XYZ file of C-alpha atoms in Angstrom:
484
model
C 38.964 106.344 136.154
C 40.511 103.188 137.750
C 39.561 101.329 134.885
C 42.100 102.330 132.807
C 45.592 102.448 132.389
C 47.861 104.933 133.314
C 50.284 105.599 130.636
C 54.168 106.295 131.371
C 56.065 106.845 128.357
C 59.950 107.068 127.933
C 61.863 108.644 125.045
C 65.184 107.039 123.602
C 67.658 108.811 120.843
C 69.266 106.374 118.695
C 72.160 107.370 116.956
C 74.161 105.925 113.637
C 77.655 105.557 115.092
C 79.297 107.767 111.817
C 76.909 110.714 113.636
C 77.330 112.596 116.236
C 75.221 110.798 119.428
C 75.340 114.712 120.817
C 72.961 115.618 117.718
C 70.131 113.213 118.661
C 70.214 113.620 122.248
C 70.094 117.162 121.623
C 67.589 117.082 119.811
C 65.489 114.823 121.997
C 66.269 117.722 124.942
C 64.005 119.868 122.919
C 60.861 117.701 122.985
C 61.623 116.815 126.363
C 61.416 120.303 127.419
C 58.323 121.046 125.602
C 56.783 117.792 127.334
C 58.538 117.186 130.734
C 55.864 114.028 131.594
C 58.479 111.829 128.953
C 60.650 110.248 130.876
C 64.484 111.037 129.116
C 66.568 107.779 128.863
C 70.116 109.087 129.569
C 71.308 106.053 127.398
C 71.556 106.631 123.507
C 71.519 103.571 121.927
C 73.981 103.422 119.238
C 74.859 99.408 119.130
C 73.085 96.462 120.663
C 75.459 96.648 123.561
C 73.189 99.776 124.852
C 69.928 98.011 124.344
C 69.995 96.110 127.615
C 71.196 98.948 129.820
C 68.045 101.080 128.312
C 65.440 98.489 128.585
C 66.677 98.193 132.502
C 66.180 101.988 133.182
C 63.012 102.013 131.089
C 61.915 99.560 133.272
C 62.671 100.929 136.466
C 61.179 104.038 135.672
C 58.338 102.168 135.135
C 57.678 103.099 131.617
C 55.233 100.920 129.429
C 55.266 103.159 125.958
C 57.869 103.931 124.238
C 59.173 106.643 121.703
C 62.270 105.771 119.771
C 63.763 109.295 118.405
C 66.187 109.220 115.303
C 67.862 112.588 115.760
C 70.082 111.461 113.197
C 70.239 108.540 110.727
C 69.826 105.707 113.580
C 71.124 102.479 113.690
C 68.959 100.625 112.116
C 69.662 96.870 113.771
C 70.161 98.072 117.337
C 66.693 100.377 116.805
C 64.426 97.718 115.812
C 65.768 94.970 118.371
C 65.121 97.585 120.973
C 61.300 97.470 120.027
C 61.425 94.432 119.878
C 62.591 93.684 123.080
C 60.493 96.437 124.844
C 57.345 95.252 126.548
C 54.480 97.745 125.346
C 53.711 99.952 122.566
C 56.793 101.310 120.450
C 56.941 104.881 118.164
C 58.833 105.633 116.165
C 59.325 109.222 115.245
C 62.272 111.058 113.719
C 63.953 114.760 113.711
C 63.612 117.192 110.658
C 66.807 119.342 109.613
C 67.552 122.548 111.254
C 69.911 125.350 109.851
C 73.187 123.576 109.936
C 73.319 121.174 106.743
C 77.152 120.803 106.961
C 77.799 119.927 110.929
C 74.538 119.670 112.023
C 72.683 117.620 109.128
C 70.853 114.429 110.686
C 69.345 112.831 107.419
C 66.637 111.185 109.754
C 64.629 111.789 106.645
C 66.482 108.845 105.136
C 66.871 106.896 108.195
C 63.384 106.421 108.827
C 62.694 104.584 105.404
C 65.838 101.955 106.490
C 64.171 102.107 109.748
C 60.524 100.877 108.204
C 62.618 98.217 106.115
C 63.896 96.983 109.215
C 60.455 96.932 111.229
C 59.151 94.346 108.588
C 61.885 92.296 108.747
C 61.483 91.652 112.214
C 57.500 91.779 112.136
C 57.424 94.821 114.636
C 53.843 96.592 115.026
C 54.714 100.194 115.732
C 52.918 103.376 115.469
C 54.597 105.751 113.037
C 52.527 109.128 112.875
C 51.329 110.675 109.689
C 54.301 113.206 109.810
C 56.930 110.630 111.406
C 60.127 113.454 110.899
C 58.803 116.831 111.908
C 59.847 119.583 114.426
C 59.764 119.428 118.184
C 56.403 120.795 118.379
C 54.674 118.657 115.688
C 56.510 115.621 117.133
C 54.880 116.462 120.956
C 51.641 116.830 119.649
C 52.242 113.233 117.964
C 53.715 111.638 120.969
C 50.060 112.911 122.764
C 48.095 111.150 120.069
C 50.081 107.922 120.837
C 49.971 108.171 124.486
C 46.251 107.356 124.192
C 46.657 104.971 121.590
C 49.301 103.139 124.062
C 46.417 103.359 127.201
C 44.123 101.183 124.361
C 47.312 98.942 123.416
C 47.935 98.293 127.298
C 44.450 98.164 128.437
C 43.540 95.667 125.605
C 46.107 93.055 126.816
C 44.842 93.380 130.483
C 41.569 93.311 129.570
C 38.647 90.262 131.169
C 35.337 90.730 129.532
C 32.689 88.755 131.868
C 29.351 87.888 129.758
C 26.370 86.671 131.905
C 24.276 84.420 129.685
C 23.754 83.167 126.055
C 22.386 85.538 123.610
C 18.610 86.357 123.495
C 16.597 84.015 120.965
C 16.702 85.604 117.428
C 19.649 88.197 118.629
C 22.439 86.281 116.123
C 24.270 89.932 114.918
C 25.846 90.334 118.012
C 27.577 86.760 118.104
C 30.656 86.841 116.611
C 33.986 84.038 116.659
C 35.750 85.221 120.108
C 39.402 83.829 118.633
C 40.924 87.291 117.564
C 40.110 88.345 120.836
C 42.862 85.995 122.251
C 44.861 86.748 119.269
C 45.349 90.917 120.942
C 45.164 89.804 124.616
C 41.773 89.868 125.743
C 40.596 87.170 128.215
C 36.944 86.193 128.477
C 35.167 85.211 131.078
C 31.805 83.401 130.287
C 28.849 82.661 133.082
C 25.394 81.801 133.307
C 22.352 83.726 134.407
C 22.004 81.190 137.544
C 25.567 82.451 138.577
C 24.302 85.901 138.130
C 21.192 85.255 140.298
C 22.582 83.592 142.431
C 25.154 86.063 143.617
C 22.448 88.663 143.419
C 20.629 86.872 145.919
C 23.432 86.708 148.172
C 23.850 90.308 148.575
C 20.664 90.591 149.526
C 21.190 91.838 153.080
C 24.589 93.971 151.589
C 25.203 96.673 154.403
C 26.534 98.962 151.158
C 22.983 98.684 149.919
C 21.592 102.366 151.850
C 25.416 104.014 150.367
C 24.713 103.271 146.955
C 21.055 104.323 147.100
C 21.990 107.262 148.569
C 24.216 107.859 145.806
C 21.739 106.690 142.565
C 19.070 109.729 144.364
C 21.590 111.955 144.249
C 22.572 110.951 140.307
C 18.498 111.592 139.842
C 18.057 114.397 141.664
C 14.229 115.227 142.695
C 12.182 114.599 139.946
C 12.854 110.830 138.550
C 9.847 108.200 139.592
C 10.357 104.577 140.857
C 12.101 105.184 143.652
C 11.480 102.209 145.100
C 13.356 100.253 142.899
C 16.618 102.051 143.922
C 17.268 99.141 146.859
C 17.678 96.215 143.962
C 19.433 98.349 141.510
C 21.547 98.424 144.258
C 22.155 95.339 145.084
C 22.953 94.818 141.836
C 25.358 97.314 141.172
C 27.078 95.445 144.250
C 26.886 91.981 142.477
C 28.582 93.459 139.489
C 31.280 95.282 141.166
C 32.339 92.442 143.418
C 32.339 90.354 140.793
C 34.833 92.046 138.924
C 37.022 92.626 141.723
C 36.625 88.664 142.624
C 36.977 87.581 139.260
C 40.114 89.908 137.650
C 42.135 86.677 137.773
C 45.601 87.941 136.275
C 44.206 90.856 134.021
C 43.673 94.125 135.350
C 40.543 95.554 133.768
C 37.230 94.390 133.653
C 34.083 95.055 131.051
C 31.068 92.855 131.093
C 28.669 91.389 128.099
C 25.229 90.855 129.669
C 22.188 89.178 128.457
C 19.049 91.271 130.370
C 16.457 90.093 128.747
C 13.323 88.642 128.871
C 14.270 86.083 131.598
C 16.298 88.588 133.551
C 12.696 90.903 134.420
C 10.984 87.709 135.910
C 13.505 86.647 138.259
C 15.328 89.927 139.192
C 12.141 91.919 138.712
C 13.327 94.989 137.442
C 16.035 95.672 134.271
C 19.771 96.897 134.616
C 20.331 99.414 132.525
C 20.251 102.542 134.857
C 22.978 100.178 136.664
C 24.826 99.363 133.308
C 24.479 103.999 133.058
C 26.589 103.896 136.320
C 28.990 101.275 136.267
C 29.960 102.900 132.091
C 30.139 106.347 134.094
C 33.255 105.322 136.165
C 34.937 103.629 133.582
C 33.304 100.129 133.328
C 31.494 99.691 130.147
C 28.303 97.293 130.390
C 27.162 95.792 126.788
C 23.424 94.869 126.324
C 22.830 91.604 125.085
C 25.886 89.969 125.675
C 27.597 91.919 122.987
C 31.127 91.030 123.679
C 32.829 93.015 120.325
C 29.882 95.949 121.246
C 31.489 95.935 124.995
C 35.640 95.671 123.679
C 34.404 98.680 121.091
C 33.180 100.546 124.134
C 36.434 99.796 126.388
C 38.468 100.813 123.471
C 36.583 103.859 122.984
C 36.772 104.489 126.710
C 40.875 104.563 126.779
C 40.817 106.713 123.824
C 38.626 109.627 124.359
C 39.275 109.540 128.498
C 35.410 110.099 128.753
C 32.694 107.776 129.141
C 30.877 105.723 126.086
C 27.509 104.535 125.433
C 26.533 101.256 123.072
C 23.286 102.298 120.801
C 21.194 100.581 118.461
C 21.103 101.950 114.908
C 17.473 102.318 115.658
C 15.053 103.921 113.519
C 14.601 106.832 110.558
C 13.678 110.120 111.454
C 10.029 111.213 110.475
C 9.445 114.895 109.687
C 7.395 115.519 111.639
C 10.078 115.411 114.642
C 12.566 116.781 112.344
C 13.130 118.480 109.003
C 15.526 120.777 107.790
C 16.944 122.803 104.816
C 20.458 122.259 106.215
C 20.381 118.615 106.897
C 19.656 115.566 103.936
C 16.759 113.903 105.602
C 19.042 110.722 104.502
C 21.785 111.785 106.646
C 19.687 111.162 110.257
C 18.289 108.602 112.560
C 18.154 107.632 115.679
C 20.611 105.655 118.354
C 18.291 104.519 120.953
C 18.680 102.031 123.765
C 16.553 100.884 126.467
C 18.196 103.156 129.284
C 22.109 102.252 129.393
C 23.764 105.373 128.317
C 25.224 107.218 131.714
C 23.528 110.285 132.970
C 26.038 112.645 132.211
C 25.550 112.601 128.541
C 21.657 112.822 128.598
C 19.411 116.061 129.272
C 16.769 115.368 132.163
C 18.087 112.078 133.513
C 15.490 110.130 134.815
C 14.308 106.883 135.728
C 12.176 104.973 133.490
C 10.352 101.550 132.340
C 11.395 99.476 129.223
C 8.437 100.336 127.208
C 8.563 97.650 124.611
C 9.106 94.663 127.458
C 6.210 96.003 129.422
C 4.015 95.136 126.357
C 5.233 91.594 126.377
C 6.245 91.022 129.656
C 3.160 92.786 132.050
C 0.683 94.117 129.767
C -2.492 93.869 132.071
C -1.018 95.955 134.447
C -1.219 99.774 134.446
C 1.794 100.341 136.480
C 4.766 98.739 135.500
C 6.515 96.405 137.982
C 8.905 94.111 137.035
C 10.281 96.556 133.396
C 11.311 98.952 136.034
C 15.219 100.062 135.884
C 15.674 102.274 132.428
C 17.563 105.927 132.383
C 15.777 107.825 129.930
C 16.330 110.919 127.956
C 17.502 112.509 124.955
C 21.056 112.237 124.547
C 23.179 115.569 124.244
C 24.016 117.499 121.321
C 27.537 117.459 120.228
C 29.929 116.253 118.265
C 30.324 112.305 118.048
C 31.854 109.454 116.901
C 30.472 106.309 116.451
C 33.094 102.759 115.345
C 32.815 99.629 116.276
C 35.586 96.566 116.018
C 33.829 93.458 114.716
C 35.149 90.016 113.835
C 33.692 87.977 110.941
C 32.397 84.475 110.537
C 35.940 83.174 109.837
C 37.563 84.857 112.834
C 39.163 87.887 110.646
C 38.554 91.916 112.531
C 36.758 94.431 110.436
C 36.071 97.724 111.666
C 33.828 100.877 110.860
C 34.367 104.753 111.786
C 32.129 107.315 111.088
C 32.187 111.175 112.525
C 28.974 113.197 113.079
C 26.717 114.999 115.746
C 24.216 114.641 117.839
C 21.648 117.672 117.422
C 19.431 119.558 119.871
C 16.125 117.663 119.211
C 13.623 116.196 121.373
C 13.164 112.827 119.815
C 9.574 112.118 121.878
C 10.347 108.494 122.309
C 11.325 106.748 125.001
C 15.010 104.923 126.690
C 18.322 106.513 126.264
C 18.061 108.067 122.297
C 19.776 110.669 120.300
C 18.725 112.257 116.657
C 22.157 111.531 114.761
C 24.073 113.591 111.546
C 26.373 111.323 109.614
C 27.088 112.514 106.184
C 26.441 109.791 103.650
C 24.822 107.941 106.003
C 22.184 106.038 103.551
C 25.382 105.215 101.815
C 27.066 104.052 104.592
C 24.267 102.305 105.970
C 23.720 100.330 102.865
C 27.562 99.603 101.296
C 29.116 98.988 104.688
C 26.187 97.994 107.743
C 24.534 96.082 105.343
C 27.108 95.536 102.726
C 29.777 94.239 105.716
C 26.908 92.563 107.344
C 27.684 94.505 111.163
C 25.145 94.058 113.703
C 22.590 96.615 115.204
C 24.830 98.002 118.007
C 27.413 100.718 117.675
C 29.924 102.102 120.067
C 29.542 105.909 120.719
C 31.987 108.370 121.914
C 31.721 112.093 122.608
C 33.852 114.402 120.420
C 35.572 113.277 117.413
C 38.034 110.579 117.370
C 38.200 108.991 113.927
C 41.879 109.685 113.807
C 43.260 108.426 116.793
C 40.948 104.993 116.730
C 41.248 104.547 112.904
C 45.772 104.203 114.238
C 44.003 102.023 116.919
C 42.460 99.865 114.634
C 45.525 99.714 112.279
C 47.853 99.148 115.379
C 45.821 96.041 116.456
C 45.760 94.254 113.015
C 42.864 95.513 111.399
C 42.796 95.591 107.496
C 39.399 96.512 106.820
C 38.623 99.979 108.527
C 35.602 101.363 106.554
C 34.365 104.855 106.890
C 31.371 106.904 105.696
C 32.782 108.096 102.462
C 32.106 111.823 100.994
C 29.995 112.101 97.945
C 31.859 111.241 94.545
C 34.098 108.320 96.560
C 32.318 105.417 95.737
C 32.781 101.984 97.578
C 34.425 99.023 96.550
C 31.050 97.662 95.224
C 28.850 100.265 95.152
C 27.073 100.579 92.084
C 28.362 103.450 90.019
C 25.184 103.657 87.632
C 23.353 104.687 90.604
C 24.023 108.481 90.111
C-alpha cells in the first residue's frame, strides 16, 4: 500500500559514563542480530556532545523511529534530549541482567525509572512497552509492536482528510470539534458537493474510464448485476483519485469524509460505495457521511493492522430466528451493516447491489432501480475482529473505545455490506460506554485482533479516556452496581 508509511527504525545504546559503553553496545549487537532491518547507530551516546553526531547519521540513514537502548544505567540528560531532538516516534527500552553481576551488571533496571523521571521533565511522549527491560528476544518482539505504532505516529502527521459536503440532515453523531485533529497533525481539507460534481463531470470523457472498468469486472467476477453502471463508478473512482493526488498539498497521505446521500443519487445517479470498497482496498479509506473521526479511526486502523478496514454502523439486534445459540449470550450479538462500502476482499459472494432503503425514498414507483445503483453487498467474513474508534467530544477533548470479538459464519439475509458480530459484554458496553460516552453510530473495523497495539496508539497520541468492553464482575465507572 502506497498509502502508508514506510517505517525505518534506528537503534541507539546510551551509556552512563561510570559504565562500560562496550556493555550497551554489546548488548544492542544482540537485538540487532536477531532483527537486522534496525539500522545500528555506531555512535553511543554517553554526553550531549554525541547527540548531534547521532541525530546526523540517523538522519542520513533515513530513519524516522527510533529505539533508545539502555544497556546499562544511561545517561539520563543526554538520553532524553536525544528524543527530544529526534524527529519521529522515540522508544525507549532497556537490557535485563545476564550472568555477570560483578563486571557485567548494567542496572538498566534502575536506569529506566531515572529515565521516566527525566521524560516528564522535558514533556517527551514515548512509547515504553509493557516489559520495557527484558531479553533480546522479548525486546525484538517489542520493537515490532512499535514499528507499527510509529507507521500510525508518522502517517497521522502527514495525513489530509478531504470531506465532500456538510453532513446529511438529522446525521449530528458523526460531527464532532475538528481542533484535536490539528493538535496530532492532521490537515483537513473541506469541499462542497458542487466541487465534487463538478470534477466528476469533467472526467467525463476520461480515456482511463475502459481500464478501470475492466478492472471493477474482474473484482466481480461473472455473476454481479448492474453492469452498466460500471462506466460512472468509474469515472468516479477517477475523480477521487486525482483529487487526492492534486490536492496532497504538503502532507503525504490522503483519506476522504464524504457525504453520499440523498442529493448525491439525483445528480450522480448512482451511489459510491462499491467505489469507496475499492479505493479502502488499496489503502485509501472512504468514510460515509462525512465522518471525519470514523475516516482518521479507519486510517489509523489501516497503519496498524497492514490490512484493509471497513467503517460499520452498529446496526441492529439479532433475531433468533437468524441466529441462536447455546454458546453465544443472545446479548453479546448484532449486526455491523453498511450500505455497500466494505472492500470485496473481506465479504463472501461480492456483488453489486442497490441501496435498498434509498430506493424506497428516492425511486419507489420504479421496479428496477436506477439511480440507488452502486452498493457491494454481502455478508462479511468470519474471523476474528476488532472494532475502536477515536472520537473527540463537544469541548474538543479525544475519547476512544476498543473492543475485541468475531465475526461468525452466518448468513445475515439482509442486504449492503453486514456482518453478525460477538463482543462479550456487549449490552454492557453498548449501554455504559456507546450510550453512556454518547459515540456515534459508526465504528471502525479491523480484521484480527489489535486491542493492544491501538490501545499504545491511543495512549501515544494523548488519549486519556480509552474504554473497553469490560469482563463480567468489572463494573464501569457509573454503572449501577444494584443491577446484579
Amino acid at each position: 500500500m502506497t498509502n502508508i508509511p514506510e517505517v525505518r527504525v534506528g537503534i541507539v545504546a546510551v551509556s552512563r559514563n561510570c559504565f562500560p559503553s562496550s556493555l550497551s553496545s554489546g548488548r544492542m549487537k544482540k537485538i540487532t542480530a536477531l532483527q537486522p532491518d534496525l539500522f545500528e547507530c555506531p555512535i553511543v551516546v554517553e554526553t550531549e556532545d554525541n547527540i548531534e553526531q547521532a541525530i546526523e547519521i540517523l538522519s542520513n540513514h533515513r530513519c524516522n523511529a527510533l529505539v533508545i537502548f539502555l544497556g546499562n544505567f544511561g545517561p539520563e540528560g543526554p538520553e532524553t534530549i536525544l528524543a527530544q531532538r529526534f524527529n519521529g516516534p522515540v522508544m525507549f527500552v532497556a537490557a535485563e541482567e545476564e550472568s555477570d553481576l560483578r563486571e557485567g551488571r548494567g542496572d538498566a533496571y534502575c536506569g529506566m525509572l531515572n529515565c521516566s523521571y527525566n521524560i516528564n521533565l522535558r514533556n517527551i511522549t514515548s512509547y515504553i512497552p509493557k516489559k520495557p527491560v527484558g531479553n533480546s528476544q522479548e525486546l525484538c518482539e517489542a520493537i515490532t509492536d512499535f514499528t507499527k505504532i510509529a507507521r500510525a505516529i508518522i502517517g497521522v502527521k502527514q495525513l489530509k482528510i478531504i470531506s465532500f459536503g456538510p453532513r446529511p440532515a438529522d446525521f449530528f453523531a458523526c460531527n464532532a470539534p475538528i481542533k484535536g485533529l490539528y493538535n496530532i497533525g492532521v490537515e483537513i481539507e473541506e469541499n462542497s458537493e458542487l466541487d465534487l460534481l463538478v470534477s466528476f463531470k469533467a472526467h467525463a470523457e476520461d480515456k482511463r474510464i475502459t481500464e478501470v472498468v475492466k478492472d471493477m469486472e474482474a473484482e466481480l467476477g461473472a455473476r454481479s448485476m448492474y453492469r452498466q453502471i460500471l462506466p460512472k463508478l468509474a469515472q468516479y473512482e477517477l475523480t477521487l483519485l486525482d483529487w487526492a493526488n492534486n490536492h496532497k498539498g504538503s502532507k503525504k497521505y490522503v483519506a476522504f469524509a464524504n457525504k453520499c446521500w440523498p442529493a448525491f443519487q439525483t445528480e450522480f445517479e448512482f451511489v459510491p460505495c462499491f467505489v469507496n470498497s475499492r479505493l479502502s482496498k488499496i489503502g485509501i479509506p472512504v468514510a460515509c457521511e462525512v465522518d471525519i473521526y470514523g475516516v482518521l479511526s479507519e486510517y489509523l486502523g489501516l497503519c496498524i493492522s497492514g490490512d484493509p478496514v471497513t467503517l460499520l454502523d452498529i446496526n441492529n439486534t439479532v433475531p433468533k430466528n437468524i441466529f441462536s445459540s447455546d454458546d453465544y449470550l443472545q446479548s453479546d450479538l448484532f449486526m455491523g451493516f453498511h450500505c455497500g462500502n466494505t472492500p470485496s476482499c473481506m465479504v463472501n459472494d461480492p456483488h453489486l447491489g442497490y441501496q435498498f432503503i434509498m430506493k424506497r425514498s428516492l425511486e419507489p414507483e420504479k421496479k428496477e432501480p436506477e439511480i440507488t445503483r452502486g452498493t457491494l453487498e454481502g455478508n462479511i467474513k468470519a474471523g476474528e475482529i476488532t472494532m475502536f474508534r477515536l472520537h473527540s467530544t463537544p469541548e474538543s477533548e479525544f475519547n476512544a473505545y476498543i473492543a475485541q470479538g468475531e465475526i461468525l459464519d452466518v448468513d445475515c439475509k439482509s442486504f449492503g455490506s453486514i456482518g453478525l458480530i460477538h463482543i462479550d459484554q456487549m449490552e454492557r458496553f453498548y449501554r455504559n460506554v456507546l450510550i453512556g460516552k454518547h459515540y456515534p453510530h459508526h465504528t471502525a473495523l479491523a480484521f484480527g485482533h489489535h486491542g493492544k497495539l491501538l490501545f499504545d496508539l491511543f495512549a501515544y497520541l494523548g488519549v486519556d479516556a480509552i474504554d473497553f468492553n469490560r469482563p463480567k464482575g468489572m463494573l464501569y465507572p457509573k454503572e449501577n452496581p444494584f443491577n446484579y
